[in-house]
Amino acid sequence: MPTITPVLGDITTQEVDAIVNAANNAMRGGGGVDGAIHRAGGPDILRDCIARFPDGLATGDAGWTTAGDLPARWVIHTVGPNYAAGQRDRALLESCYRRVLEVADELGARTVAFPLISAGVYGWPLPDAVAVAVETITSTPTKVEEARLVALGDNPFALLREAMPPSA
Ligand code: ADP
């Protein structure tokens, strides 16, 4: 089981093997954390998305690209359910975290930084987005040693700290 570390800050500056992008189905860039990752990582990320994912990604699935100019080596893109648009199946959000950890294992990534998938524009209620992240990461068999959960604001960060398993 990975150690979960809550972090307050910008995911693009994390020095880890892989950072996770909360992408959309098209995988051609977007707002929120997706926009921040493409801006900071440069055009190689979009080029790789187009080359490796001509049809994009299904909701709940994950796939990797280069991390371009970022300190991380890979970006693992995943597509969370759009709660605001009526996609409210919690299993889809759990699947994002599980699939990211599977892709990380394929890559041999041992340190992975996650944003709170679906908790922004997609509108998943924040306390439950935090609960899904912590529960799924702690219950998925993986070789990932450290999972950082990166919150951009004080409120999500406080919720993350409250949700940490007792040993963390
Ligand atoms: P989604 O469309 O899956 O909801 P968003 O990017 O809108 O994705 O938001 C997901 C979460 O990522 C939100 O909690 C948002 O505050 C956070 N976020 C946005 N930018 C960054 C960033 N640069 N680093 C870390 N977290 C971020």
XYZ file of N, CA, C and O in Angstrom, residues 19-101:
332
model
N 2.992 12.520 -12.709
C 1.860 13.296 -12.189
C 0.616 12.898 -12.972
O 0.699 12.472 -14.135
N -0.514 13.026 -12.309
C -1.781 12.604 -12.904
C -2.536 13.833 -13.399
O -2.602 14.854 -12.705
N -3.080 13.717 -14.593
C -3.897 14.778 -15.171
C -5.368 14.380 -15.136
O -5.719 13.290 -15.574
N -6.206 15.290 -14.636
C -7.660 15.113 -14.744
C -8.062 15.662 -16.108
O -8.361 16.840 -16.266
N -8.006 14.781 -17.107
C -8.225 15.181 -18.499
C -9.710 15.048 -18.862
O -10.547 14.723 -18.016
N -10.028 15.299 -20.119
C -11.378 15.010 -20.621
C -11.269 13.936 -21.711
O -10.161 13.535 -22.085
N -12.407 13.450 -22.207
C -12.383 12.316 -23.134
C -11.559 12.584 -24.394
O -10.908 11.682 -24.917
N -11.558 13.812 -24.862
C -10.843 14.127 -26.108
C -9.326 14.129 -25.925
O -8.571 13.860 -26.861
N -8.866 14.437 -24.720
C -7.414 14.503 -24.420
C -6.667 15.513 -25.293
O -5.536 15.260 -25.706
N -7.294 16.629 -25.558
C -6.602 17.639 -26.372
C -6.414 18.932 -25.587
O -6.298 20.015 -26.150
N -6.360 18.818 -24.266
C -6.174 19.976 -23.394
C -7.520 20.483 -22.903
O -8.570 20.069 -23.390
N -7.469 21.351 -21.897
C -8.705 21.868 -21.322
C -8.382 22.893 -20.264
O -7.304 23.484 -20.279
N -9.313 23.083 -19.325
C -9.088 24.055 -18.248
C -8.561 23.367 -17.006
O -8.130 22.221 -17.057
N -8.581 24.081 -15.895
C -8.209 23.510 -14.604
C -6.812 22.925 -14.612
O -5.881 23.464 -15.204
N -6.691 21.771 -13.973
C -5.370 21.152 -13.836
C -4.834 20.723 -15.207
O -3.623 20.749 -15.454
N -5.731 20.353 -16.110
C -5.357 19.948 -17.469
C -4.628 21.106 -18.171
O -3.529 20.935 -18.735
N -5.222 22.285 -18.111
C -4.596 23.457 -18.728
C -3.257 23.760 -18.094
O -2.272 24.070 -18.798
N -3.191 23.667 -16.766
C -1.942 23.975 -16.051
C -0.831 23.009 -16.472
O 0.322 23.414 -16.683
N -1.179 21.731 -16.636
C -0.171 20.719 -17.002
C 0.328 20.956 -18.433
O 1.536 20.928 -18.686
N -0.578 21.221 -19.357
C -0.148 21.459 -20.744
C 0.665 22.753 -20.845
O 1.662 22.804 -21.575
N 0.276 23.791 -20.103
C 1.045 25.047 -20.140
C 2.449 24.844 -19.605
O 3.430 25.256 -20.205
N 2.538 24.169 -18.452
C 3.847 24.035 -17.805
C 4.726 23.003 -18.512
O 5.950 23.116 -18.515
N 4.107 21.985 -19.106
C 4.885 20.906 -19.720
C 5.266 21.163 -21.162
O 6.141 20.489 -21.711
N 4.585 22.134 -21.793
C 4.920 22.473 -23.180
C 4.235 21.564 -24.189
O 3.512 20.630 -23.829
N 4.475 21.825 -25.488
C 3.714 21.198 -26.578
C 3.965 19.697 -26.759
O 3.173 19.027 -27.423
N 5.037 19.171 -26.188
C 5.297 17.732 -26.356
C 4.180 16.878 -25.768
O 3.923 15.762 -26.244
N 3.534 17.383 -24.718
C 2.472 16.579 -24.080
C 1.293 16.434 -25.043
O 0.804 15.322 -25.272
N 0.867 17.541 -25.645
C -0.249 17.467 -26.593
C 0.124 16.611 -27.804
O -0.675 15.794 -28.276
N 1.343 16.770 -28.273
C 1.795 15.948 -29.415
C 1.688 14.458 -29.095
O 1.234 13.660 -29.911
N 2.118 14.106 -27.889
C 2.077 12.706 -27.474
C 0.625 12.230 -27.287
O 0.292 11.086 -27.626
N -0.224 13.103 -26.763
C -1.654 12.754 -26.608
C -2.255 12.426 -27.973
O -2.990 11.438 -28.123
N -1.942 13.245 -28.968
C -2.504 13.042 -30.312
C -1.962 11.752 -30.921
O -2.697 10.958 -31.509
N -0.654 11.525 -30.738
C -0.029 10.344 -31.338
C -0.483 9.052 -30.661
O -0.776 8.053 -31.336
N -0.584 9.065 -29.347
C -0.835 7.822 -28.625
C -2.318 7.570 -28.369
O -2.724 6.438 -28.104
N -3.120 8.651 -28.413
C -4.553 8.502 -28.113
C -5.391 9.190 -29.182
O -6.052 10.190 -28.925
N -5.363 8.648 -30.405
C -6.100 9.289 -31.497
C -7.599 9.392 -31.202
O -8.257 10.308 -31.678
N -8.117 8.464 -30.409
C -9.548 8.500 -30.083
C -9.795 8.969 -28.642
O -10.893 8.789 -28.115
N -8.776 9.505 -27.995
C -8.942 9.954 -26.616
C -9.060 8.784 -25.653
O -8.562 7.680 -25.925
N -9.715 9.012 -24.538
C -9.808 8.011 -23.474
C -11.249 7.933 -22.971
O -11.946 8.951 -22.921
N -11.646 6.727 -22.565
C -12.982 6.564 -21.977
C -12.986 7.067 -20.532
O -11.954 7.038 -19.849
N -14.124 7.474 -20.070
C -14.283 7.877 -18.666
C -13.934 6.688 -17.759
O -14.384 5.571 -18.006
N -13.094 6.949 -16.753
C -12.671 5.886 -15.839
C -11.394 5.194 -16.256
O -10.840 4.396 -15.501
N -10.910 5.497 -17.475
C -9.679 4.857 -17.953
C -8.487 5.812 -17.756
O -8.662 6.988 -17.410
N -7.261 5.294 -17.979
C -6.052 6.102 -17.829
C -5.011 5.672 -18.846
O -5.019 4.522 -19.308
N -4.142 6.600 -19.209
C -3.049 6.288 -20.132
C -1.946 7.322 -19.984
O -2.212 8.442 -19.537
N -0.725 6.959 -20.365
C 0.404 7.848 -20.090
C 0.933 8.542 -21.336
O 0.771 8.053 -22.459
N 1.559 9.691 -21.106
C 2.362 10.372 -22.129
C 3.641 10.870 -21.459
O 3.792 10.798 -20.232
N 4.520 11.416 -22.289
C 5.659 12.158 -21.761
C 5.164 13.278 -20.844
O 4.021 13.726 -20.961
N 6.062 13.766 -19.992
C 5.731 14.938 -19.175
C 6.397 16.196 -19.733
O 6.403 17.243 -19.079
N 6.976 16.098 -20.929
C 7.560 17.288 -21.555
C 8.571 17.968 -20.652
O 9.501 17.333 -20.149
N 8.364 19.255 -20.410
C 9.309 20.057 -19.621
C 9.087 19.966 -18.107
O 9.771 20.648 -17.345
N 8.130 19.169 -17.677
C 7.854 19.088 -16.233
C 8.949 18.311 -15.523
O 9.653 17.505 -16.141
N 9.085 18.505 -14.210
C 10.080 17.717 -13.462
C 9.746 16.224 -13.452
O 10.650 15.392 -13.334
N 8.472 15.868 -13.559
C 8.090 14.453 -13.584
C 8.529 13.827 -14.907
O 8.817 14.520 -15.884
N 8.560 12.495 -14.927
C 8.951 11.799 -16.153
C 7.751 11.508 -17.049
O 7.864 11.510 -18.271
N 6.612 11.232 -16.437
C 5.400 10.899 -17.195
C 4.204 11.698 -16.671
O 4.157 12.034 -15.486
N 3.242 11.921 -17.573
C 1.902 12.342 -17.149
C 0.981 11.147 -17.381
O 0.977 10.564 -18.478
N 0.260 10.764 -16.348
C -0.766 9.730 -16.505
C -2.116 10.451 -16.542
O -2.531 11.071 -15.564
N -2.740 10.397 -17.714
C -4.011 11.091 -17.926
C -5.150 10.154 -17.552
O -5.115 8.968 -17.889
N -6.142 10.694 -16.888
C -7.333 9.903 -16.592
C -8.542 10.810 -16.768
O -8.410 12.032 -16.683
N -9.676 10.209 -17.036
C -10.884 11.003 -17.271
C -11.907 10.671 -16.199
O -12.435 9.557 -16.147
N -12.141 11.625 -15.315
C -13.112 11.440 -14.242
C -14.527 11.628 -14.757
O -14.758 12.245 -15.805
N -15.508 11.088 -14.008
C -16.909 11.301 -14.375
C -17.307 12.765 -14.160
O -16.872 13.397 -13.202
N -18.124 13.272 -15.058
C -18.586 14.658 -14.996
C -19.883 14.713 -14.189
O -20.974 14.598 -14.737
N -19.720 14.866 -12.886
C -20.861 14.887 -11.955
C -21.858 15.966 -12.355
O -23.068 15.746 -12.354
N -21.320 17.124 -12.734
C -22.188 18.253 -13.097
C -23.060 17.925 -14.297
O -24.153 18.465 -14.447
N -22.580 17.013 -15.155
C -23.354 16.630 -16.344
C -24.172 15.361 -16.088
O -24.700 14.758 -17.029
N -24.221 14.907 -14.826
C -25.072 13.766 -14.486
C -24.357 12.431 -14.387
O -24.997 11.407 -14.145
N -23.024 12.408 -14.562
C -22.279 11.141 -14.416
C -21.925 10.977 -12.942
O -20.928 11.546 -12.475
N -22.749 10.245 -12.199
C -22.597 10.212 -10.735
C -22.278 8.827 -10.204
O -22.480 8.531 -9.022
N -21.783 7.945 -11.061
C -21.442 6.582 -10.651
C -20.063 6.608 -9.982
O -19.041 6.811 -10.630
N -20.074 6.370 -8.654
C -18.826 6.441 -7.875
C -17.780 5.443 -8.400
O -16.575 5.670 -8.297
N -18.253 4.303 -8.955
C -17.322 3.283 -9.463
C -16.435 3.852 -10.570
O -15.293 3.419 -10.748
N -16.947 4.813 -11.326
C -16.133 5.417 -12.392
C -14.986 6.238 -11.809
O -13.868 6.229 -12.327
N -15.270 6.940 -10.716
C -14.216 7.734 -10.078
C -13.184 6.814 -9.417
O -11.968 7.038 -9.525
N -13.647 5.746 -8.784
C -12.721 4.762 -8.202
C -11.838 4.162 -9.300
O -10.637 3.957 -9.107
N -12.457 3.882 -10.442
C -11.724 3.287 -11.560
C -10.565 4.187 -12.009
O -9.497 3.686 -12.388
N -10.764 5.494 -11.974
C -9.685 6.414 -12.365
C -8.439 6.159 -11.512
O -7.328 6.029 -12.033
N -8.618 6.111 -10.190
C -7.458 5.923 -9.304
C -6.829 4.545 -9.507
O -5.610 4.397 -9.541
N -7.692 3.523 -9.662
C -7.163 2.162 -9.866
C -6.391 2.059 -11.173
O -5.296 1.495 -11.216
N -6.948 2.594 -12.244
C -6.290 2.520 -13.558
C -4.982 3.322 -13.566
O -4.001 2.902 -14.182
N -4.977 4.465 -12.896
C -3.729 5.238 -12.812
C -2.649 4.401 -12.125
O -1.504 4.343 -12.586
N -3.007 3.720 -11.044
C -2.007 2.915 -10.331
C -1.543 1.738 -11.198
O -0.368 1.370 -11.169
